[in-house]
Amino acid sequence: MFPMSETIAQLLLSWYRQNARQLPWRGSPDPYAVWVSEIMLQQTRVETVIPYFQRWMARFPSVAALAEAPLDEVLRLWEGLGYYSRARNLHRAAQLIASHYGGQLPTERAALEKLPGIGRYTAGAIASMAFGQDEAALDGNIRRVLARLFDVALPARSPAGEARLWELARQVLPPDEAGDFNQALMDLGSSICTPRSPACLVCPLTSLCRARQLGVQEQRPVLSARSAVPHLTVTAAVLRRDSQVLIAQRPPQGLLGGMWEFPGGKLEPGESLPEGLRREIREELAAEIEVGEELGVFEHAYTHFRVTLHAFFCRLRAGEPTALEASQIRWVTVDELAAFPMGKIDRQISRRLAQLHRPKGEPRG
DNA sequence: GAGACGTGGCT
DNA sequence: TAGCCAAGTCT
């Protein structure tokens, strides 16, 4: 800790005592709750997380409860939050904690960081907030606050920038109050020291802020440009047989890992939509289909690409569908679809089917 | 170490 | 519309 840090800590902690948000995971000393909230909050807004956190804690109130739950139910509860590897890792880590740590989270940063889904930030956050240890935690908010406070001109996500910001995060940390201090920095970053139009006039640290003094606060942190995202056209089959439809579970790793979907895939150059869909079903399920009426068109933006998806009602012509690329496939009724974890688009298709399936005038669930 | 990995909100 | 985020981690 260097001299100016004492002032920073005093100003910030005093501000935090007046302005700390009341959040469901704050004020409770349960390390499990802190852990769950930190994983949910990765790349995700507080307002989005709150209802998920409450449902999660009601269903999985402890490490043991989570460790014993089937993955499908874990993913179903996570559905809509995105970055599903977080849920898979949380589940795996709970099983490791149950088997190797007697159901109690390890208290040391290094041990926490060995668990799946817990990186440098989350380990520091849990160690400081749940166990009172003097650990720094550099997240997007703290990165921005520190880059401005100390006018860090290095690209924030470069190795040199990262190293400098972690060093600053450790240097400003007040002994014995790291947990509150880290949370105070994050609250400041999300409410006042915002990416655009920061509210410097009401910031408790404004008199100490280098970037503010130089008028470059909006240019900090220095971010590198992102590459443009491709736009794909994809198809999906709502394959019907008797009163059931076919769904497939995606492989456990990668995009939407472990989630269920209506089979289909990317259109290749020169293909018509039905041609592409017939080819995909041949490749994925070893079956020949007849492509019928279009059920809907869905636009969706993922992190690194964007899709336009055309969903079609289909019938089997030849072959018994086999899980060639999927983890498994299932024939289910429309009413059963709700129990299977799905990403945004496939859930929209499911809901559309349920609407068509339900007699008119009946209220929706 | 650059790219993969979701979704919703706002511009 | 397309772009840009918002409490990161993993490979």
PDB file of N, CA and C in Angstrom, chain A residues 87-153:
ATOM      1  N   ALA A  87     -22.317 -22.868 -15.765  1.00  0.00           N
ATOM      2  CA  ALA A  87     -23.180 -23.790 -15.014  1.00  0.00           C
ATOM      3  C   ALA A  87     -22.543 -25.179 -14.939  1.00  0.00           C
ATOM      4  N   ARG A  88     -21.979 -25.622 -16.049  1.00  0.00           N
ATOM      5  CA  ARG A  88     -21.336 -26.938 -16.041  1.00  0.00           C
ATOM      6  C   ARG A  88     -20.154 -26.954 -15.074  1.00  0.00           C
ATOM      7  N   ASN A  89     -19.358 -25.868 -15.084  1.00  0.00           N
ATOM      8  CA  ASN A  89     -18.207 -25.804 -14.179  1.00  0.00           C
ATOM      9  C   ASN A  89     -18.626 -25.689 -12.716  1.00  0.00           C
ATOM     10  N   LEU A  90     -19.682 -24.921 -12.465  1.00  0.00           N
ATOM     11  CA  LEU A  90     -20.196 -24.771 -11.093  1.00  0.00           C
ATOM     12  C   LEU A  90     -20.594 -26.146 -10.547  1.00  0.00           C
ATOM     13  N   HIS A  91     -21.265 -26.909 -11.393  1.00  0.00           N
ATOM     14  CA  HIS A  91     -21.721 -28.244 -11.018  1.00  0.00           C
ATOM     15  C   HIS A  91     -20.526 -29.163 -10.731  1.00  0.00           C
ATOM     16  N   ARG A  92     -19.547 -29.158 -11.643  1.00  0.00           N
ATOM     17  CA  ARG A  92     -18.347 -29.993 -11.460  1.00  0.00           C
ATOM     18  C   ARG A  92     -17.585 -29.580 -10.216  1.00  0.00           C
ATOM     19  N   ALA A  93     -17.447 -28.274 -10.027  1.00  0.00           N
ATOM     20  CA  ALA A  93     -16.703 -27.776  -8.862  1.00  0.00           C
ATOM     21  C   ALA A  93     -17.412 -28.163  -7.566  1.00  0.00           C
ATOM     22  N   ALA A  94     -18.750 -28.128  -7.574  1.00  0.00           N
ATOM     23  CA  ALA A  94     -19.501 -28.521  -6.374  1.00  0.00           C
ATOM     24  C   ALA A  94     -19.211 -29.975  -6.041  1.00  0.00           C
ATOM     25  N   GLN A  95     -19.126 -30.817  -7.065  1.00  0.00           N
ATOM     26  CA  GLN A  95     -18.833 -32.223  -6.820  1.00  0.00           C
ATOM     27  C   GLN A  95     -17.412 -32.393  -6.280  1.00  0.00           C
ATOM     28  N   LEU A  96     -16.468 -31.607  -6.795  1.00  0.00           N
ATOM     29  CA  LEU A  96     -15.089 -31.658  -6.285  1.00  0.00           C
ATOM     30  C   LEU A  96     -15.031 -31.193  -4.829  1.00  0.00           C
ATOM     31  N   ILE A  97     -15.760 -30.106  -4.530  1.00  0.00           N
ATOM     32  CA  ILE A  97     -15.761 -29.583  -3.157  1.00  0.00           C
ATOM     33  C   ILE A  97     -16.397 -30.590  -2.205  1.00  0.00           C
ATOM     34  N   ALA A  98     -17.455 -31.245  -2.685  1.00  0.00           N
ATOM     35  CA  ALA A  98     -18.111 -32.255  -1.845  1.00  0.00           C
ATOM     36  C   ALA A  98     -17.177 -33.433  -1.588  1.00  0.00           C
ATOM     37  N   SER A  99     -16.430 -33.840  -2.626  1.00  0.00           N
ATOM     38  CA  SER A  99     -15.618 -35.048  -2.467  1.00  0.00           C
ATOM     39  C   SER A  99     -14.242 -34.780  -1.844  1.00  0.00           C
ATOM     40  N   HIS A 100     -13.675 -33.588  -2.117  1.00  0.00           N
ATOM     41  CA  HIS A 100     -12.303 -33.338  -1.639  1.00  0.00           C
ATOM     42  C   HIS A 100     -12.182 -32.341  -0.499  1.00  0.00           C
ATOM     43  N   TYR A 101     -13.210 -31.538  -0.283  1.00  0.00           N
ATOM     44  CA  TYR A 101     -13.102 -30.510   0.765  1.00  0.00           C
ATOM     45  C   TYR A 101     -14.225 -30.633   1.800  1.00  0.00           C
ATOM     46  N   GLY A 102     -14.852 -31.799   1.864  1.00  0.00           N
ATOM     47  CA  GLY A 102     -15.898 -31.993   2.865  1.00  0.00           C
ATOM     48  C   GLY A 102     -17.072 -31.044   2.708  1.00  0.00           C
ATOM     49  N   GLY A 103     -17.296 -30.567   1.495  1.00  0.00           N
ATOM     50  CA  GLY A 103     -18.450 -29.709   1.248  1.00  0.00           C
ATOM     51  C   GLY A 103     -18.217 -28.242   1.567  1.00  0.00           C
ATOM     52  N   GLN A 104     -16.997 -27.905   2.049  1.00  0.00           N
ATOM     53  CA  GLN A 104     -16.676 -26.514   2.380  1.00  0.00           C
ATOM     54  C   GLN A 104     -15.737 -25.926   1.325  1.00  0.00           C
ATOM     55  N   LEU A 105     -16.039 -24.716   0.851  1.00  0.00           N
ATOM     56  CA  LEU A 105     -15.133 -24.074  -0.099  1.00  0.00           C
ATOM     57  C   LEU A 105     -13.760 -23.865   0.530  1.00  0.00           C
ATOM     58  N   PRO A 106     -12.687 -24.092  -0.234  1.00  0.00           N
ATOM     59  CA  PRO A 106     -11.365 -23.736   0.287  1.00  0.00           C
ATOM     60  C   PRO A 106     -11.282 -22.226   0.483  1.00  0.00           C
ATOM     61  N   THR A 107     -10.484 -21.805   1.457  1.00  0.00           N
ATOM     62  CA  THR A 107     -10.433 -20.379   1.793  1.00  0.00           C
ATOM     63  C   THR A 107      -9.275 -19.652   1.124  1.00  0.00           C
ATOM     64  N   GLU A 108      -8.304 -20.416   0.610  1.00  0.00           N
ATOM     65  CA  GLU A 108      -7.136 -19.784   0.003  1.00  0.00           C
ATOM     66  C   GLU A 108      -7.369 -19.491  -1.471  1.00  0.00           C
ATOM     67  N   ARG A 109      -6.886 -18.346  -1.910  1.00  0.00           N
ATOM     68  CA  ARG A 109      -7.049 -17.938  -3.300  1.00  0.00           C
ATOM     69  C   ARG A 109      -6.503 -18.992  -4.259  1.00  0.00           C
ATOM     70  N   ALA A 110      -5.333 -19.517  -3.963  1.00  0.00           N
ATOM     71  CA  ALA A 110      -4.694 -20.475  -4.876  1.00  0.00           C
ATOM     72  C   ALA A 110      -5.527 -21.743  -5.019  1.00  0.00           C
ATOM     73  N   ALA A 111      -6.107 -22.213  -3.917  1.00  0.00           N
ATOM     74  CA  ALA A 111      -6.935 -23.419  -3.974  1.00  0.00           C
ATOM     75  C   ALA A 111      -8.232 -23.150  -4.726  1.00  0.00           C
ATOM     76  N   LEU A 112      -8.820 -21.989  -4.472  1.00  0.00           N
ATOM     77  CA  LEU A 112     -10.055 -21.611  -5.181  1.00  0.00           C
ATOM     78  C   LEU A 112      -9.821 -21.583  -6.685  1.00  0.00           C
ATOM     79  N   GLU A 113      -8.662 -21.035  -7.069  1.00  0.00           N
ATOM     80  CA  GLU A 113      -8.365 -20.845  -8.483  1.00  0.00           C
ATOM     81  C   GLU A 113      -8.169 -22.164  -9.221  1.00  0.00           C
ATOM     82  N   LYS A 114      -7.954 -23.232  -8.486  1.00  0.00           N
ATOM     83  CA  LYS A 114      -7.803 -24.543  -9.133  1.00  0.00           C
ATOM     84  C   LYS A 114      -9.162 -25.147  -9.508  1.00  0.00           C
ATOM     85  N   LEU A 115     -10.232 -24.633  -8.940  1.00  0.00           N
ATOM     86  CA  LEU A 115     -11.557 -25.198  -9.222  1.00  0.00           C
ATOM     87  C   LEU A 115     -12.043 -24.737 -10.596  1.00  0.00           C
ATOM     88  N   PRO A 116     -12.755 -25.601 -11.316  1.00  0.00           N
ATOM     89  CA  PRO A 116     -13.221 -25.218 -12.660  1.00  0.00           C
ATOM     90  C   PRO A 116     -14.174 -24.021 -12.617  1.00  0.00           C
ATOM     91  N   GLY A 117     -13.923 -23.045 -13.477  1.00  0.00           N
ATOM     92  CA  GLY A 117     -14.784 -21.880 -13.561  1.00  0.00           C
ATOM     93  C   GLY A 117     -14.339 -20.728 -12.683  1.00  0.00           C
ATOM     94  N   ILE A 118     -13.354 -20.979 -11.807  1.00  0.00           N
ATOM     95  CA  ILE A 118     -12.841 -19.920 -10.941  1.00  0.00           C
ATOM     96  C   ILE A 118     -11.470 -19.494 -11.436  1.00  0.00           C
ATOM     97  N   GLY A 119     -11.392 -18.275 -11.943  1.00  0.00           N
ATOM     98  CA  GLY A 119     -10.135 -17.722 -12.428  1.00  0.00           C
ATOM     99  C   GLY A 119      -9.558 -16.757 -11.404  1.00  0.00           C
ATOM    100  N   ARG A 120      -8.657 -15.933 -11.870  1.00  0.00           N
ATOM    101  CA  ARG A 120      -7.954 -15.049 -10.955  1.00  0.00           C
ATOM    102  C   ARG A 120      -8.890 -14.051 -10.273  1.00  0.00           C
ATOM    103  N   TYR A 121      -9.793 -13.469 -11.071  1.00  0.00           N
ATOM    104  CA  TYR A 121     -10.722 -12.502 -10.493  1.00  0.00           C
ATOM    105  C   TYR A 121     -11.609 -13.148  -9.426  1.00  0.00           C
ATOM    106  N   THR A 122     -12.301 -14.230  -9.818  1.00  0.00           N
ATOM    107  CA  THR A 122     -13.296 -14.842  -8.931  1.00  0.00           C
ATOM    108  C   THR A 122     -12.647 -15.392  -7.658  1.00  0.00           C
ATOM    109  N   ALA A 123     -11.435 -15.942  -7.802  1.00  0.00           N
ATOM    110  CA  ALA A 123     -10.720 -16.441  -6.616  1.00  0.00           C
ATOM    111  C   ALA A 123     -10.446 -15.284  -5.653  1.00  0.00           C
ATOM    112  N   GLY A 124      -9.995 -14.162  -6.178  1.00  0.00           N
ATOM    113  CA  GLY A 124      -9.734 -13.005  -5.331  1.00  0.00           C
ATOM    114  C   GLY A 124     -11.008 -12.457  -4.707  1.00  0.00           C
ATOM    115  N   ALA A 125     -12.075 -12.470  -5.481  1.00  0.00           N
ATOM    116  CA  ALA A 125     -13.354 -11.951  -4.981  1.00  0.00           C
ATOM    117  C   ALA A 125     -13.867 -12.814  -3.832  1.00  0.00           C
ATOM    118  N   ILE A 126     -13.853 -14.134  -4.008  1.00  0.00           N
ATOM    119  CA  ILE A 126     -14.357 -15.023  -2.954  1.00  0.00           C
ATOM    120  C   ILE A 126     -13.453 -14.953  -1.722  1.00  0.00           C
ATOM    121  N   ALA A 127     -12.145 -14.994  -1.952  1.00  0.00           N
ATOM    122  CA  ALA A 127     -11.214 -14.977  -0.813  1.00  0.00           C
ATOM    123  C   ALA A 127     -11.384 -13.692   0.009  1.00  0.00           C
ATOM    124  N   SER A 128     -11.568 -12.566  -0.671  1.00  0.00           N
ATOM    125  CA  SER A 128     -11.687 -11.307   0.065  1.00  0.00           C
ATOM    126  C   SER A 128     -13.081 -11.104   0.659  1.00  0.00           C
ATOM    127  N   MET A 129     -14.117 -11.436  -0.103  1.00  0.00           N
ATOM    128  CA  MET A 129     -15.483 -11.148   0.372  1.00  0.00           C
ATOM    129  C   MET A 129     -16.010 -12.200   1.339  1.00  0.00           C
ATOM    130  N   ALA A 130     -15.714 -13.477   1.068  1.00  0.00           N
ATOM    131  CA  ALA A 130     -16.281 -14.529   1.904  1.00  0.00           C
ATOM    132  C   ALA A 130     -15.354 -14.912   3.049  1.00  0.00           C
ATOM    133  N   PHE A 131     -14.026 -14.719   2.859  1.00  0.00           N
ATOM    134  CA  PHE A 131     -13.088 -15.194   3.874  1.00  0.00           C
ATOM    135  C   PHE A 131     -12.200 -14.096   4.453  1.00  0.00           C
ATOM    136  N   GLY A 132     -12.477 -12.850   4.106  1.00  0.00           N
ATOM    137  CA  GLY A 132     -11.769 -11.736   4.728  1.00  0.00           C
ATOM    138  C   GLY A 132     -10.280 -11.670   4.448  1.00  0.00           C
ATOM    139  N   GLN A 133      -9.851 -12.296   3.352  1.00  0.00           N
ATOM    140  CA  GLN A 133      -8.421 -12.278   3.065  1.00  0.00           C
ATOM    141  C   GLN A 133      -8.036 -11.026   2.270  1.00  0.00           C
ATOM    142  N   ASP A 134      -6.779 -10.639   2.396  1.00  0.00           N
ATOM    143  CA  ASP A 134      -6.275  -9.444   1.697  1.00  0.00           C
ATOM    144  C   ASP A 134      -5.923  -9.786   0.250  1.00  0.00           C
ATOM    145  N   GLU A 135      -6.940  -9.986  -0.559  1.00  0.00           N
ATOM    146  CA  GLU A 135      -6.714 -10.341  -1.959  1.00  0.00           C
ATOM    147  C   GLU A 135      -7.348  -9.309  -2.882  1.00  0.00           C
ATOM    148  N   ALA A 136      -6.624  -8.976  -3.929  1.00  0.00           N
ATOM    149  CA  ALA A 136      -7.171  -8.067  -4.937  1.00  0.00           C
ATOM    150  C   ALA A 136      -8.088  -8.845  -5.883  1.00  0.00           C
ATOM    151  N   ALA A 137      -8.968  -8.123  -6.558  1.00  0.00           N
ATOM    152  CA  ALA A 137      -9.888  -8.750  -7.528  1.00  0.00           C
ATOM    153  C   ALA A 137     -10.105  -7.747  -8.659  1.00  0.00           C
ATOM    154  N   LEU A 138      -9.517  -8.044  -9.795  1.00  0.00           N
ATOM    155  CA  LEU A 138      -9.611  -7.096 -10.915  1.00  0.00           C
ATOM    156  C   LEU A 138     -10.664  -7.551 -11.906  1.00  0.00           C
ATOM    157  N   ASP A 139     -11.788  -6.856 -11.908  1.00  0.00           N
ATOM    158  CA  ASP A 139     -12.839  -7.150 -12.889  1.00  0.00           C
ATOM    159  C   ASP A 139     -12.976  -5.935 -13.810  1.00  0.00           C
ATOM    160  N   GLY A 140     -13.979  -5.957 -14.658  1.00  0.00           N
ATOM    161  CA  GLY A 140     -14.153  -4.881 -15.631  1.00  0.00           C
ATOM    162  C   GLY A 140     -14.369  -3.527 -14.982  1.00  0.00           C
ATOM    163  N   ASN A 141     -15.129  -3.499 -13.900  1.00  0.00           N
ATOM    164  CA  ASN A 141     -15.375  -2.228 -13.210  1.00  0.00           C
ATOM    165  C   ASN A 141     -14.109  -1.679 -12.573  1.00  0.00           C
ATOM    166  N   ILE A 142     -13.412  -2.546 -11.843  1.00  0.00           N
ATOM    167  CA  ILE A 142     -12.215  -2.102 -11.129  1.00  0.00           C
ATOM    168  C   ILE A 142     -11.125  -1.727 -12.131  1.00  0.00           C
ATOM    169  N   ARG A 143     -11.069  -2.467 -13.220  1.00  0.00           N
ATOM    170  CA  ARG A 143     -10.111  -2.161 -14.284  1.00  0.00           C
ATOM    171  C   ARG A 143     -10.330  -0.728 -14.795  1.00  0.00           C
ATOM    172  N   ARG A 144     -11.595  -0.377 -15.006  1.00  0.00           N
ATOM    173  CA  ARG A 144     -11.917   0.953 -15.520  1.00  0.00           C
ATOM    174  C   ARG A 144     -11.611   2.046 -14.483  1.00  0.00           C
ATOM    175  N   VAL A 145     -11.999   1.803 -13.232  1.00  0.00           N
ATOM    176  CA  VAL A 145     -11.752   2.789 -12.181  1.00  0.00           C
ATOM    177  C   VAL A 145     -10.252   3.037 -12.027  1.00  0.00           C
ATOM    178  N   LEU A 146      -9.474   1.975 -11.978  1.00  0.00           N
ATOM    179  CA  LEU A 146      -8.030   2.125 -11.768  1.00  0.00           C
ATOM    180  C   LEU A 146      -7.344   2.744 -12.980  1.00  0.00           C
ATOM    181  N   ALA A 147      -7.803   2.368 -14.178  1.00  0.00           N
ATOM    182  CA  ALA A 147      -7.196   2.932 -15.388  1.00  0.00           C
ATOM    183  C   ALA A 147      -7.398   4.442 -15.428  1.00  0.00           C
ATOM    184  N   ARG A 148      -8.518   4.901 -14.876  1.00  0.00           N
ATOM    185  CA  ARG A 148      -8.785   6.337 -14.845  1.00  0.00           C
ATOM    186  C   ARG A 148      -8.060   7.007 -13.678  1.00  0.00           C
ATOM    187  N   LEU A 149      -8.183   6.419 -12.524  1.00  0.00           N
ATOM    188  CA  LEU A 149      -7.575   6.996 -11.325  1.00  0.00           C
ATOM    189  C   LEU A 149      -6.080   7.215 -11.523  1.00  0.00           C
ATOM    190  N   PHE A 150      -5.418   6.248 -12.177  1.00  0.00           N
ATOM    191  CA  PHE A 150      -3.959   6.334 -12.351  1.00  0.00           C
ATOM    192  C   PHE A 150      -3.571   6.607 -13.799  1.00  0.00           C
ATOM    193  N   ASP A 151      -4.542   6.979 -14.606  1.00  0.00           N
ATOM    194  CA  ASP A 151      -4.318   7.267 -16.023  1.00  0.00           C
ATOM    195  C   ASP A 151      -3.404   6.225 -16.682  1.00  0.00           C
ATOM    196  N   VAL A 152      -3.852   4.984 -16.676  1.00  0.00           N
ATOM    197  CA  VAL A 152      -3.090   3.907 -17.307  1.00  0.00           C
ATOM    198  C   VAL A 152      -3.343   3.958 -18.815  1.00  0.00           C
ATOM    199  N   ALA A 153      -2.305   4.288 -19.591  1.00  0.00           N
ATOM    200  CA  ALA A 153      -2.460   4.454 -21.041  1.00  0.00           C
ATOM    201  C   ALA A 153      -2.157   3.166 -21.800  1.00  0.00           C
TER     202      ALA A 153
END
